[in-house]
Amino acid sequence: MFDRENKISKGLDKLLKSKKSNQFHTQHDVFVGDPALRNNYFESFYQAQLAEIAYSENKF
């Protein structure tokens, strides 16, 4: 019916035509590489869960 041309922004056009690059392979994964940091994260997460449970139990 209608012969319309799809218009996209210049930035999106540039992104679509650019070569794919994955930057994750060049960056060091600190979470996997440092067990102390990973354990600290899990400990902090565990403490936050306990605090949330305690808060919700005191609320009722």
PDB file of N, CA and C in Angstrom:
ATOM      1  N   MET A   1       0.816  -1.184   0.000  1.00  0.00           N
ATOM      2  CA  MET A   1       0.000   0.000   0.000  1.00  0.00           C
ATOM      3  C   MET A   1       0.869   1.260   0.000  1.00  0.00           C
ATOM      4  N   PHE A   2       1.534   1.495   1.133  1.00  0.00           N
ATOM      5  CA  PHE A   2       2.372   2.675   1.232  1.00  0.00           C
ATOM      6  C   PHE A   2       3.823   2.264   1.034  1.00  0.00           C
ATOM      7  N   ASP A   3       4.522   3.037   0.294  1.00  0.00           N
ATOM      8  CA  ASP A   3       5.936   2.775   0.087  1.00  0.00           C
ATOM      9  C   ASP A   3       6.705   3.762   0.961  1.00  0.00           C
ATOM     10  N   ARG A   4       6.962   3.346   2.228  1.00  0.00           N
ATOM     11  CA  ARG A   4       7.654   4.212   3.166  1.00  0.00           C
ATOM     12  C   ARG A   4       9.069   3.712   3.389  1.00  0.00           C
ATOM     13  N   GLU A   5       9.958   4.623   3.592  1.00  0.00           N
ATOM     14  CA  GLU A   5      11.325   4.267   3.914  1.00  0.00           C
ATOM     15  C   GLU A   5      11.494   4.396   5.426  1.00  0.00           C
ATOM     16  N   ASN A   6      12.055   3.376   6.023  1.00  0.00           N
ATOM     17  CA  ASN A   6      12.302   3.442   7.457  1.00  0.00           C
ATOM     18  C   ASN A   6      13.454   4.395   7.725  1.00  0.00           C
ATOM     19  N   LYS A   7      13.250   5.306   8.636  1.00  0.00           N
ATOM     20  CA  LYS A   7      14.295   6.265   8.974  1.00  0.00           C
ATOM     21  C   LYS A   7      14.799   5.953  10.374  1.00  0.00           C
ATOM     22  N   ILE A   8      16.122   5.895  10.497  1.00  0.00           N
ATOM     23  CA  ILE A   8      16.724   5.679  11.803  1.00  0.00           C
ATOM     24  C   ILE A   8      17.751   6.779  12.044  1.00  0.00           C
ATOM     25  N   SER A   9      18.093   6.962  13.292  1.00  0.00           N
ATOM     26  CA  SER A   9      19.028   8.028  13.628  1.00  0.00           C
ATOM     27  C   SER A   9      20.426   7.695  13.110  1.00  0.00           C
ATOM     28  N   LYS A  10      21.249   8.713  13.002  1.00  0.00           N
ATOM     29  CA  LYS A  10      22.620   8.521  12.526  1.00  0.00           C
ATOM     30  C   LYS A  10      23.418   7.652  13.498  1.00  0.00           C
ATOM     31  N   GLY A  11      23.187   7.841  14.787  1.00  0.00           N
ATOM     32  CA  GLY A  11      23.901   7.049  15.797  1.00  0.00           C
ATOM     33  C   GLY A  11      23.555   5.577  15.703  1.00  0.00           C
ATOM     34  N   LEU A  12      22.276   5.267  15.531  1.00  0.00           N
ATOM     35  CA  LEU A  12      21.846   3.880  15.414  1.00  0.00           C
ATOM     36  C   LEU A  12      22.360   3.266  14.113  1.00  0.00           C
ATOM     37  N   ASP A  13      22.362   4.050  13.046  1.00  0.00           N
ATOM     38  CA  ASP A  13      22.888   3.577  11.770  1.00  0.00           C
ATOM     39  C   ASP A  13      24.378   3.254  11.893  1.00  0.00           C
ATOM     40  N   LYS A  14      25.113   4.107  12.571  1.00  0.00           N
ATOM     41  CA  LYS A  14      26.541   3.876  12.779  1.00  0.00           C
ATOM     42  C   LYS A  14      26.769   2.618  13.613  1.00  0.00           C
ATOM     43  N   LEU A  15      25.955   2.428  14.640  1.00  0.00           N
ATOM     44  CA  LEU A  15      26.078   1.249  15.495  1.00  0.00           C
ATOM     45  C   LEU A  15      25.784  -0.033  14.721  1.00  0.00           C
ATOM     46  N   LEU A  16      24.762   0.001  13.885  1.00  0.00           N
ATOM     47  CA  LEU A  16      24.399  -1.178  13.102  1.00  0.00           C
ATOM     48  C   LEU A  16      25.468  -1.543  12.076  1.00  0.00           C
ATOM     49  N   LYS A  17      26.140  -0.549  11.545  1.00  0.00           N
ATOM     50  CA  LYS A  17      27.150  -0.800  10.519  1.00  0.00           C
ATOM     51  C   LYS A  17      28.537  -1.054  11.090  1.00  0.00           C
ATOM     52  N   SER A  18      28.731  -0.820  12.386  1.00  0.00           N
ATOM     53  CA  SER A  18      30.059  -0.982  12.985  1.00  0.00           C
ATOM     54  C   SER A  18      30.382  -2.456  13.210  1.00  0.00           C
ATOM     55  N   LYS A  19      31.660  -2.716  13.368  1.00  0.00           N
ATOM     56  CA  LYS A  19      32.128  -4.072  13.620  1.00  0.00           C
ATOM     57  C   LYS A  19      31.813  -4.447  15.066  1.00  0.00           C
ATOM     58  N   LYS A  20      31.390  -5.670  15.287  1.00  0.00           N
ATOM     59  CA  LYS A  20      31.072  -6.116  16.637  1.00  0.00           C
ATOM     60  C   LYS A  20      32.351  -6.228  17.447  1.00  0.00           C
ATOM     61  N   SER A  21      32.294  -5.790  18.692  1.00  0.00           N
ATOM     62  CA  SER A  21      33.444  -5.931  19.582  1.00  0.00           C
ATOM     63  C   SER A  21      32.929  -6.299  20.967  1.00  0.00           C
ATOM     64  N   ASN A  22      33.565  -7.282  21.539  1.00  0.00           N
ATOM     65  CA  ASN A  22      33.206  -7.726  22.883  1.00  0.00           C
ATOM     66  C   ASN A  22      34.297  -7.266  23.834  1.00  0.00           C
ATOM     67  N   GLN A  23      33.970  -6.339  24.718  1.00  0.00           N
ATOM     68  CA  GLN A  23      34.963  -5.792  25.636  1.00  0.00           C
ATOM     69  C   GLN A  23      35.136  -6.649  26.881  1.00  0.00           C
ATOM     70  N   PHE A  24      34.280  -7.632  27.084  1.00  0.00           N
ATOM     71  CA  PHE A  24      34.361  -8.427  28.301  1.00  0.00           C
ATOM     72  C   PHE A  24      35.574  -9.344  28.317  1.00  0.00           C
ATOM     73  N   HIS A  25      36.075  -9.738  27.150  1.00  0.00           N
ATOM     74  CA  HIS A  25      37.238 -10.615  27.126  1.00  0.00           C
ATOM     75  C   HIS A  25      38.515  -9.875  27.501  1.00  0.00           C
ATOM     76  N   THR A  26      38.539  -8.568  27.337  1.00  0.00           N
ATOM     77  CA  THR A  26      39.744  -7.805  27.639  1.00  0.00           C
ATOM     78  C   THR A  26      39.778  -7.335  29.092  1.00  0.00           C
ATOM     79  N   GLN A  27      38.676  -7.392  29.799  1.00  0.00           N
ATOM     80  CA  GLN A  27      38.620  -6.923  31.173  1.00  0.00           C
ATOM     81  C   GLN A  27      38.726  -8.088  32.150  1.00  0.00           C
ATOM     82  N   HIS A  28      39.466  -7.886  33.224  1.00  0.00           N
ATOM     83  CA  HIS A  28      39.627  -8.903  34.259  1.00  0.00           C
ATOM     84  C   HIS A  28      38.362  -8.983  35.116  1.00  0.00           C
ATOM     85  N   ASP A  29      37.868 -10.185  35.351  1.00  0.00           N
ATOM     86  CA  ASP A  29      36.676 -10.367  36.175  1.00  0.00           C
ATOM     87  C   ASP A  29      37.100 -10.466  37.638  1.00  0.00           C
ATOM     88  N   VAL A  30      36.919  -9.386  38.377  1.00  0.00           N
ATOM     89  CA  VAL A  30      37.365  -9.314  39.764  1.00  0.00           C
ATOM     90  C   VAL A  30      36.561 -10.261  40.643  1.00  0.00           C
ATOM     91  N   PHE A  31      35.286 -10.407  40.357  1.00  0.00           N
ATOM     92  CA  PHE A  31      34.427 -11.249  41.185  1.00  0.00           C
ATOM     93  C   PHE A  31      34.876 -12.705  41.152  1.00  0.00           C
ATOM     94  N   VAL A  32      35.273 -13.197  39.988  1.00  0.00           N
ATOM     95  CA  VAL A  32      35.728 -14.572  39.850  1.00  0.00           C
ATOM     96  C   VAL A  32      37.172 -14.715  40.303  1.00  0.00           C
ATOM     97  N   GLY A  33      37.996 -13.709  40.013  1.00  0.00           N
ATOM     98  CA  GLY A  33      39.420 -13.802  40.281  1.00  0.00           C
ATOM     99  C   GLY A  33      39.823 -13.603  41.723  1.00  0.00           C
ATOM    100  N   ASP A  34      39.001 -12.950  42.521  1.00  0.00           N
ATOM    101  CA  ASP A  34      39.373 -12.636  43.902  1.00  0.00           C
ATOM    102  C   ASP A  34      38.393 -13.298  44.869  1.00  0.00           C
ATOM    103  N   PRO A  35      38.789 -14.443  45.470  1.00  0.00           N
ATOM    104  CA  PRO A  35      37.870 -15.142  46.385  1.00  0.00           C
ATOM    105  C   PRO A  35      37.482 -14.315  47.607  1.00  0.00           C
ATOM    106  N   ALA A  36      38.382 -13.473  48.103  1.00  0.00           N
ATOM    107  CA  ALA A  36      38.068 -12.655  49.275  1.00  0.00           C
ATOM    108  C   ALA A  36      36.954 -11.663  48.954  1.00  0.00           C
ATOM    109  N   LEU A  37      37.016 -11.062  47.791  1.00  0.00           N
ATOM    110  CA  LEU A  37      35.975 -10.125  47.373  1.00  0.00           C
ATOM    111  C   LEU A  37      34.646 -10.844  47.200  1.00  0.00           C
ATOM    112  N   ARG A  38      34.692 -12.025  46.600  1.00  0.00           N
ATOM    113  CA  ARG A  38      33.475 -12.813  46.400  1.00  0.00           C
ATOM    114  C   ARG A  38      32.856 -13.201  47.743  1.00  0.00           C
ATOM    115  N   ASN A  39      33.675 -13.652  48.668  1.00  0.00           N
ATOM    116  CA  ASN A  39      33.166 -14.029  49.992  1.00  0.00           C
ATOM    117  C   ASN A  39      32.597 -12.828  50.741  1.00  0.00           C
ATOM    118  N   ASN A  40      33.246 -11.676  50.596  1.00  0.00           N
ATOM    119  CA  ASN A  40      32.748 -10.450  51.217  1.00  0.00           C
ATOM    120  C   ASN A  40      31.380 -10.073  50.657  1.00  0.00           C
ATOM    121  N   TYR A  41      31.225 -10.221  49.342  1.00  0.00           N
ATOM    122  CA  TYR A  41      29.936  -9.929  48.709  1.00  0.00           C
ATOM    123  C   TYR A  41      28.844 -10.845  49.251  1.00  0.00           C
ATOM    124  N   PHE A  42      29.138 -12.148  49.301  1.00  0.00           N
ATOM    125  CA  PHE A  42      28.122 -13.087  49.785  1.00  0.00           C
ATOM    126  C   PHE A  42      27.794 -12.860  51.257  1.00  0.00           C
ATOM    127  N   GLU A  43      28.782 -12.503  52.051  1.00  0.00           N
ATOM    128  CA  GLU A  43      28.534 -12.206  53.463  1.00  0.00           C
ATOM    129  C   GLU A  43      27.648 -10.971  53.609  1.00  0.00           C
ATOM    130  N   SER A  44      27.926  -9.949  52.809  1.00  0.00           N
ATOM    131  CA  SER A  44      27.098  -8.735  52.843  1.00  0.00           C
ATOM    132  C   SER A  44      25.668  -9.027  52.395  1.00  0.00           C
ATOM    133  N   PHE A  45      25.526  -9.867  51.373  1.00  0.00           N
ATOM    134  CA  PHE A  45      24.204 -10.234  50.889  1.00  0.00           C
ATOM    135  C   PHE A  45      23.432 -11.011  51.966  1.00  0.00           C
ATOM    136  N   TYR A  46      24.125 -11.933  52.631  1.00  0.00           N
ATOM    137  CA  TYR A  46      23.513 -12.718  53.704  1.00  0.00           C
ATOM    138  C   TYR A  46      23.049 -11.816  54.851  1.00  0.00           C
ATOM    139  N   GLN A  47      23.886 -10.851  55.240  1.00  0.00           N
ATOM    140  CA  GLN A  47      23.520  -9.923  56.306  1.00  0.00           C
ATOM    141  C   GLN A  47      22.319  -9.062  55.910  1.00  0.00           C
ATOM    142  N   ALA A  48      22.266  -8.667  54.645  1.00  0.00           N
ATOM    143  CA  ALA A  48      21.131  -7.872  54.173  1.00  0.00           C
ATOM    144  C   ALA A  48      19.843  -8.690  54.198  1.00  0.00           C
ATOM    145  N   GLN A  49      19.937  -9.976  53.861  1.00  0.00           N
ATOM    146  CA  GLN A  49      18.752 -10.843  53.936  1.00  0.00           C
ATOM    147  C   GLN A  49      18.274 -10.976  55.364  1.00  0.00           C
ATOM    148  N   LEU A  50      19.201 -11.180  56.294  1.00  0.00           N
ATOM    149  CA  LEU A  50      18.821 -11.299  57.705  1.00  0.00           C
ATOM    150  C   LEU A  50      18.160 -10.020  58.210  1.00  0.00           C
ATOM    151  N   ALA A  51      18.701  -8.888  57.829  1.00  0.00           N
ATOM    152  CA  ALA A  51      18.123  -7.606  58.252  1.00  0.00           C
ATOM    153  C   ALA A  51      16.730  -7.430  57.676  1.00  0.00           C
ATOM    154  N   GLU A  52      16.534  -7.834  56.433  1.00  0.00           N
ATOM    155  CA  GLU A  52      15.214  -7.703  55.812  1.00  0.00           C
ATOM    156  C   GLU A  52      14.194  -8.621  56.487  1.00  0.00           C
ATOM    157  N   ILE A  53      14.612  -9.838  56.832  1.00  0.00           N
ATOM    158  CA  ILE A  53      13.711 -10.776  57.527  1.00  0.00           C
ATOM    159  C   ILE A  53      13.348 -10.232  58.902  1.00  0.00           C
ATOM    160  N   ALA A  54      14.347  -9.731  59.625  1.00  0.00           N
ATOM    161  CA  ALA A  54      14.091  -9.184  60.958  1.00  0.00           C
ATOM    162  C   ALA A  54      13.160  -7.982  60.885  1.00  0.00           C
ATOM    163  N   TYR A  55      13.345  -7.138  59.889  1.00  0.00           N
ATOM    164  CA  TYR A  55      12.490  -5.969  59.735  1.00  0.00           C
ATOM    165  C   TYR A  55      11.050  -6.372  59.420  1.00  0.00           C
ATOM    166  N   SER A  56      10.895  -7.384  58.552  1.00  0.00           N
ATOM    167  CA  SER A  56       9.538  -7.791  58.167  1.00  0.00           C
ATOM    168  C   SER A  56       8.825  -8.494  59.312  1.00  0.00           C
ATOM    169  N   GLU A  57       9.572  -9.207  60.170  1.00  0.00           N
ATOM    170  CA  GLU A  57       8.946  -9.866  61.319  1.00  0.00           C
ATOM    171  C   GLU A  57       8.539  -8.867  62.387  1.00  0.00           C
ATOM    172  N   ASN A  58       9.303  -7.794  62.554  1.00  0.00           N
ATOM    173  CA  ASN A  58       8.965  -6.763  63.540  1.00  0.00           C
ATOM    174  C   ASN A  58       7.844  -5.871  63.051  1.00  0.00           C
ATOM    175  N   LYS A  59       7.609  -5.870  61.777  1.00  0.00           N
ATOM    176  CA  LYS A  59       6.598  -5.001  61.191  1.00  0.00           C
ATOM    177  C   LYS A  59       5.190  -5.465  61.539  1.00  0.00           C
ATOM    178  N   PHE A  60       5.026  -6.761  61.701  1.00  0.00           N
ATOM    179  CA  PHE A  60       3.675  -7.291  61.956  1.00  0.00           C
ATOM    180  C   PHE A  60       3.395  -7.431  63.380  1.00  0.00           C
TER     181      PHE A  60
END
